[in-house]
Short mmCIF file of C-alpha atoms in Angstrom, two decimals:
data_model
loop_
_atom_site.label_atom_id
_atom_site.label_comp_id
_atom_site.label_asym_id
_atom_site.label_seq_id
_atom_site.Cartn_x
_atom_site.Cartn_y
_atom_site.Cartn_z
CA UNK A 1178 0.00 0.00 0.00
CA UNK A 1179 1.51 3.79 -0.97
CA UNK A 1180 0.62 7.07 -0.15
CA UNK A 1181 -0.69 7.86 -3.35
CA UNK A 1182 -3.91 5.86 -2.67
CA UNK A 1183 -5.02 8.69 -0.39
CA UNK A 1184 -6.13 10.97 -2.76
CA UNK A 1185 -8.48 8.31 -4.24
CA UNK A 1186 -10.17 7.64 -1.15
CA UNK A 1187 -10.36 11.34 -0.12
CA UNK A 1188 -11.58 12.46 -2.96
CA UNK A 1189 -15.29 11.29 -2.74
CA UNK A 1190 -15.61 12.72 1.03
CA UNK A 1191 -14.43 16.00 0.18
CA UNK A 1192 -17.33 15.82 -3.39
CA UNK A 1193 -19.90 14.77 -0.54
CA UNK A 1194 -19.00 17.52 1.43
CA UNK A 1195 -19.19 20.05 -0.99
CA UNK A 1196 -22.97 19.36 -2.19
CA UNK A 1197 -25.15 21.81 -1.01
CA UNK A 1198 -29.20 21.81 -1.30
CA UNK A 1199 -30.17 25.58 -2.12
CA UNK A 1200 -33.31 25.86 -0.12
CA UNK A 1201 -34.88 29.02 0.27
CA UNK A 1202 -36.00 30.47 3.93
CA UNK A 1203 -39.42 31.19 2.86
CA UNK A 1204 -40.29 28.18 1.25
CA UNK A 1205 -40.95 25.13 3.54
CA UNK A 1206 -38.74 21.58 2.25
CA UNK A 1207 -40.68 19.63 -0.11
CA UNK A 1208 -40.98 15.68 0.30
CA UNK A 1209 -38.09 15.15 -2.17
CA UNK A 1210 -36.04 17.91 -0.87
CA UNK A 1211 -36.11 15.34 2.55
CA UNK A 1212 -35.82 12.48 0.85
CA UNK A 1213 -32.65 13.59 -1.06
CA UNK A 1214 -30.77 14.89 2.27
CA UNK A 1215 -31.60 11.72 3.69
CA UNK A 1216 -30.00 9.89 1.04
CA UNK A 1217 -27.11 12.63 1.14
CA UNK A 1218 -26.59 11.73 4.48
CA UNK A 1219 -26.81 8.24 4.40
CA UNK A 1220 -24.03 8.12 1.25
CA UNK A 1221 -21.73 10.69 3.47
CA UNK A 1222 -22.13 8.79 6.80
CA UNK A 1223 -21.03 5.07 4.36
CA UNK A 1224 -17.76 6.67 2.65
CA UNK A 1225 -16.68 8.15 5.97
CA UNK A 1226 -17.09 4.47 7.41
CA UNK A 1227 -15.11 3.20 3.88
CA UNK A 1228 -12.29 5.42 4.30
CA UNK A 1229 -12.06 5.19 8.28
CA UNK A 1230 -11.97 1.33 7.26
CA UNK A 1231 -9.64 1.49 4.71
CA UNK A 1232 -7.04 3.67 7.24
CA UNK A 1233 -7.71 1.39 10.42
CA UNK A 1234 -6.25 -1.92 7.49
CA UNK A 1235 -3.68 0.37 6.47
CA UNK A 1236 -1.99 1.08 9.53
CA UNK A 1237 -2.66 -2.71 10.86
CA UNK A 1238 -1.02 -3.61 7.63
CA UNK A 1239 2.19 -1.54 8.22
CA UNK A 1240 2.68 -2.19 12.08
CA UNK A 1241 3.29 -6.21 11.01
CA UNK A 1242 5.58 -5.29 8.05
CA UNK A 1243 9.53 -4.24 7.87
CA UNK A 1244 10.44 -1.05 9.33
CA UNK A 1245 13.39 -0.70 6.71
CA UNK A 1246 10.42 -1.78 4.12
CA UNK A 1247 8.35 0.70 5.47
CA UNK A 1248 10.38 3.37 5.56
CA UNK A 1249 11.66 3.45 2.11
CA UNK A 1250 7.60 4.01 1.19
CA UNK A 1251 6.82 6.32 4.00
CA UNK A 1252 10.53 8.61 3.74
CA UNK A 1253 13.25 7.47 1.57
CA UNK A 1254 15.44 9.99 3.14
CA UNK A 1255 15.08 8.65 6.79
CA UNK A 1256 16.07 5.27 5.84
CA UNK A 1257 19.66 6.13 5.27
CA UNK A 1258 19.77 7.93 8.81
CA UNK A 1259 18.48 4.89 10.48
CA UNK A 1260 19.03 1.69 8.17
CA UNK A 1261 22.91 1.72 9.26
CA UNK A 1262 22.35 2.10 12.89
CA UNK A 1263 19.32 1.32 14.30
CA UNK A 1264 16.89 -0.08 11.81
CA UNK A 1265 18.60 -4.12 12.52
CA UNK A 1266 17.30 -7.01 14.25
CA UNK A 1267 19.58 -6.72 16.93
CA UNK A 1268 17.76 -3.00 17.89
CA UNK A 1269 14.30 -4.15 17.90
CA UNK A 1270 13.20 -0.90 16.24
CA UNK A 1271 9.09 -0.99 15.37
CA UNK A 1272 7.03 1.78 14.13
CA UNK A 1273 3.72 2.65 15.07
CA UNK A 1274 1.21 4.61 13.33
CA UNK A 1275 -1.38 6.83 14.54
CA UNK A 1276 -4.41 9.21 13.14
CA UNK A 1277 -4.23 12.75 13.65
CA UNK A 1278 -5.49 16.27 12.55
CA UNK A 1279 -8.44 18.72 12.29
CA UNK A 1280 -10.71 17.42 8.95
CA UNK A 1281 -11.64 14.48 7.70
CA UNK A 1282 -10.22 12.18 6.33
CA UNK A 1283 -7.41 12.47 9.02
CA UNK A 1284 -3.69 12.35 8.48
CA UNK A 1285 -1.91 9.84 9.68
CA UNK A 1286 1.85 10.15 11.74
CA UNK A 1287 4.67 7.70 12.63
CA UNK A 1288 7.14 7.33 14.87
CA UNK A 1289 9.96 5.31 15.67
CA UNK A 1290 10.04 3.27 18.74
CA UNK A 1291 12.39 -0.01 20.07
CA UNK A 1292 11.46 -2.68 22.05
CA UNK A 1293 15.40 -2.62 23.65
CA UNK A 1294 16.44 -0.47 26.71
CA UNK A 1295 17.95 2.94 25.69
CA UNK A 1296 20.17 4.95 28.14
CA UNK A 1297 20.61 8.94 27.89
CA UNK A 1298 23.86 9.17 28.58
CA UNK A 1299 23.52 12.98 29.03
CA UNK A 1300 21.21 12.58 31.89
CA UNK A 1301 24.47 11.60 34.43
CA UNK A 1302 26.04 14.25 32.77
CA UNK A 1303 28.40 16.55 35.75
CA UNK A 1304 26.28 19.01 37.03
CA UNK A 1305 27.26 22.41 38.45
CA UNK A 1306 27.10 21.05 42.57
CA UNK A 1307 28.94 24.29 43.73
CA UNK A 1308 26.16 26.53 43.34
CA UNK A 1309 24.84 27.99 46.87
CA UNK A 1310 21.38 26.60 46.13
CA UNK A 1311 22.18 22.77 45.73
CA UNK A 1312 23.57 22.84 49.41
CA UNK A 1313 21.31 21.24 51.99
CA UNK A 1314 20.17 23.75 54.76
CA UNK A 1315 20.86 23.57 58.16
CA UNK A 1316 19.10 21.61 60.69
CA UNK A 1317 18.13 24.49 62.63
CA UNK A 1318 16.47 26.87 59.70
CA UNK A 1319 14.46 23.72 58.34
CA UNK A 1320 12.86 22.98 62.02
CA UNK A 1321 12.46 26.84 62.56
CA UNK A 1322 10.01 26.80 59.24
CA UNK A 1323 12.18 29.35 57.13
CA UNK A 1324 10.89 28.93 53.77
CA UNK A 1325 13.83 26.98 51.59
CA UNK A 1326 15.80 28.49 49.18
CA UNK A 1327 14.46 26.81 45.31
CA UNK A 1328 16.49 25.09 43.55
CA UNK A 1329 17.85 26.50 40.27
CA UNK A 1330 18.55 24.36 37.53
CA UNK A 1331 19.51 27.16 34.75
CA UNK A 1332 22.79 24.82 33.97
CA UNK A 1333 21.32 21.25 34.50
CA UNK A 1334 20.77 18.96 31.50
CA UNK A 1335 17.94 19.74 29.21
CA UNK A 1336 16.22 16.79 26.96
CA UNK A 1337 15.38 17.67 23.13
CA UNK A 1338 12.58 15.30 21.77
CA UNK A 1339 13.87 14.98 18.18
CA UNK A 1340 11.86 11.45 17.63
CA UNK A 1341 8.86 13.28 17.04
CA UNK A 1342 5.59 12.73 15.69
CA UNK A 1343 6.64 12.49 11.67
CA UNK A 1344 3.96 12.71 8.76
CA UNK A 1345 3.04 9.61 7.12
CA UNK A 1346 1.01 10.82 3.81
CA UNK A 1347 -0.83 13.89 3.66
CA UNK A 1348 -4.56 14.18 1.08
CA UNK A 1349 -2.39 16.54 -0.86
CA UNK A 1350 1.37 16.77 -2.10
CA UNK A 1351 2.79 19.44 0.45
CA UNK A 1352 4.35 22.41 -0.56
CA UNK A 1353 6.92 22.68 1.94
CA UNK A 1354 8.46 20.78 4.42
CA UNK A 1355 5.20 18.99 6.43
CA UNK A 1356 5.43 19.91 9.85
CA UNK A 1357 6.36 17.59 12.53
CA UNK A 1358 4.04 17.30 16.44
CA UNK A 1359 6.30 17.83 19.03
CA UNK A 1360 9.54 18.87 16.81
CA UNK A 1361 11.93 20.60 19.23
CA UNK A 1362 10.18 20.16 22.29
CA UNK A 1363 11.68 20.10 25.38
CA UNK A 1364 11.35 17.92 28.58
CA UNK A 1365 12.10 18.65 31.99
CA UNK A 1366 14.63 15.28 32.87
CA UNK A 1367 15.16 15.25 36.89
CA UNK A 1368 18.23 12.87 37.67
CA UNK A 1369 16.44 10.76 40.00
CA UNK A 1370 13.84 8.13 38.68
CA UNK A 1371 11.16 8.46 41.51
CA UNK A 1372 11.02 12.70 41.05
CA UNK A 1373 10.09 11.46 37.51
CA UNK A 1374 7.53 8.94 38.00
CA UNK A 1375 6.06 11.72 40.41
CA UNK A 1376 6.03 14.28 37.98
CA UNK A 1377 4.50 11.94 35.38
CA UNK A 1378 1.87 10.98 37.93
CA UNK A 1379 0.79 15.16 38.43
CA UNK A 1380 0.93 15.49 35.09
CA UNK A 1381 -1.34 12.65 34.18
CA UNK A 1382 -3.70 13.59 37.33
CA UNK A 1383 -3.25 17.35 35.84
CA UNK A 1384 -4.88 16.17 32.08
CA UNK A 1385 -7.74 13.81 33.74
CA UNK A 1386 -8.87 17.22 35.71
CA UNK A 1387 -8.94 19.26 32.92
CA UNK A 1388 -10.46 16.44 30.85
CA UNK A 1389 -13.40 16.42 33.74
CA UNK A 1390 -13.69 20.19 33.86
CA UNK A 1391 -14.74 19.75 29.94
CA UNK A 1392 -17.57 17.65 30.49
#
């Protein structure tokens, strides 16, 4: 399966889309008038099904294929970057595929994932322990109740997420460079393991809040 199927399959929603009934405000609808945005509907409601289908075999299709395969469809230019390095048996490198974007029918984005243990060497990188902030206080302040001094972490390590969210196909031949979901983002990376499990338990507690304030 290629990318240039998409356009075949987008096609009809967008024609569907685009058909309009002209019916005038003064006028009440006739029977057929009903009868034909029935049938509109009806037609709309099966290609959306068809396509969402057709993407949901796609992407089932590619997550049991070859990565290397898969990536000389999706972006020949990747697989020189990762076919010498990464992209071997020994790395247990997968991809997996997900649906994204505002319209229908939706883009859909890979990414690059491995099923072996990766170490960021960076993250026991030396670390500026001089500074007057990193010292532990005094017994005597901390019983007293003084408010601590926060800890500054202007020269710590900071994490770049460069496996981002990457394009797949787009309905349309891009003009530029397609944009990439989380390119450049960075991640606050504490040094100890249990601050970050904490921090990915607020977070997580943070999103179902605002996910219940929405309802």
């Amino acid at each position: 399966m290629h990318c240039q199927s998409f356009s075949d399959w987008a096609a009809p929603a967008a024609e569907v889309s685009e058909v309009n009934i002209t019916n005038s405000s003064s006028q009440e609808e006739g029977p057929q008038q009903i009868a034909v945005r029935i049938i509109q509907r009806a037609w709309k409601s099966y290609v959306h099904r068809e396509v969402f289908r057709y993407f949901k075999e796609l992407i089932s299709h590619c997550n049991q294929g070859d990565p290397r395969t898969i990536l000389k469809t999706v972006n020949p230019r990747e697989i020189f970057l990762w076919q010498a390095e990464l992209l071997d048996a020994a790395a247990g490198a997968y991809i997996r595929f997900r649906l994204g974007g505002i319209t229908f029918p939706p883009n859909i984005y890979y990414k690059i994932f491995t099923h072996r243990p990766i170490t960021d060497v960076c993250a026991n990188s030396p670390k500026n322990y001089t500074q007057r902030s990193l010292k532990k206080p005094a017994a005597r302040p901390t019983n007293n109740g003084r408010p601590l001094v926060q800890v500054e972490n202007s020269g710590w390590y900071q994490r770049m997420e460069n496996n981002s969210w990457r394009l797949f196909c787009c309905r349309m031949v891009p003009m530029g460079e397609p944009t990439e979901i989380g390119a450049n983002k960075k991640k606050d990376f504490h040094h100890s393991r249990l601050q970050r499990q904490q921090d990915v338990d607020q977070w997580r507690k943070r999103r179902k809040i605002e996910w219940l304030k929405q309802m």
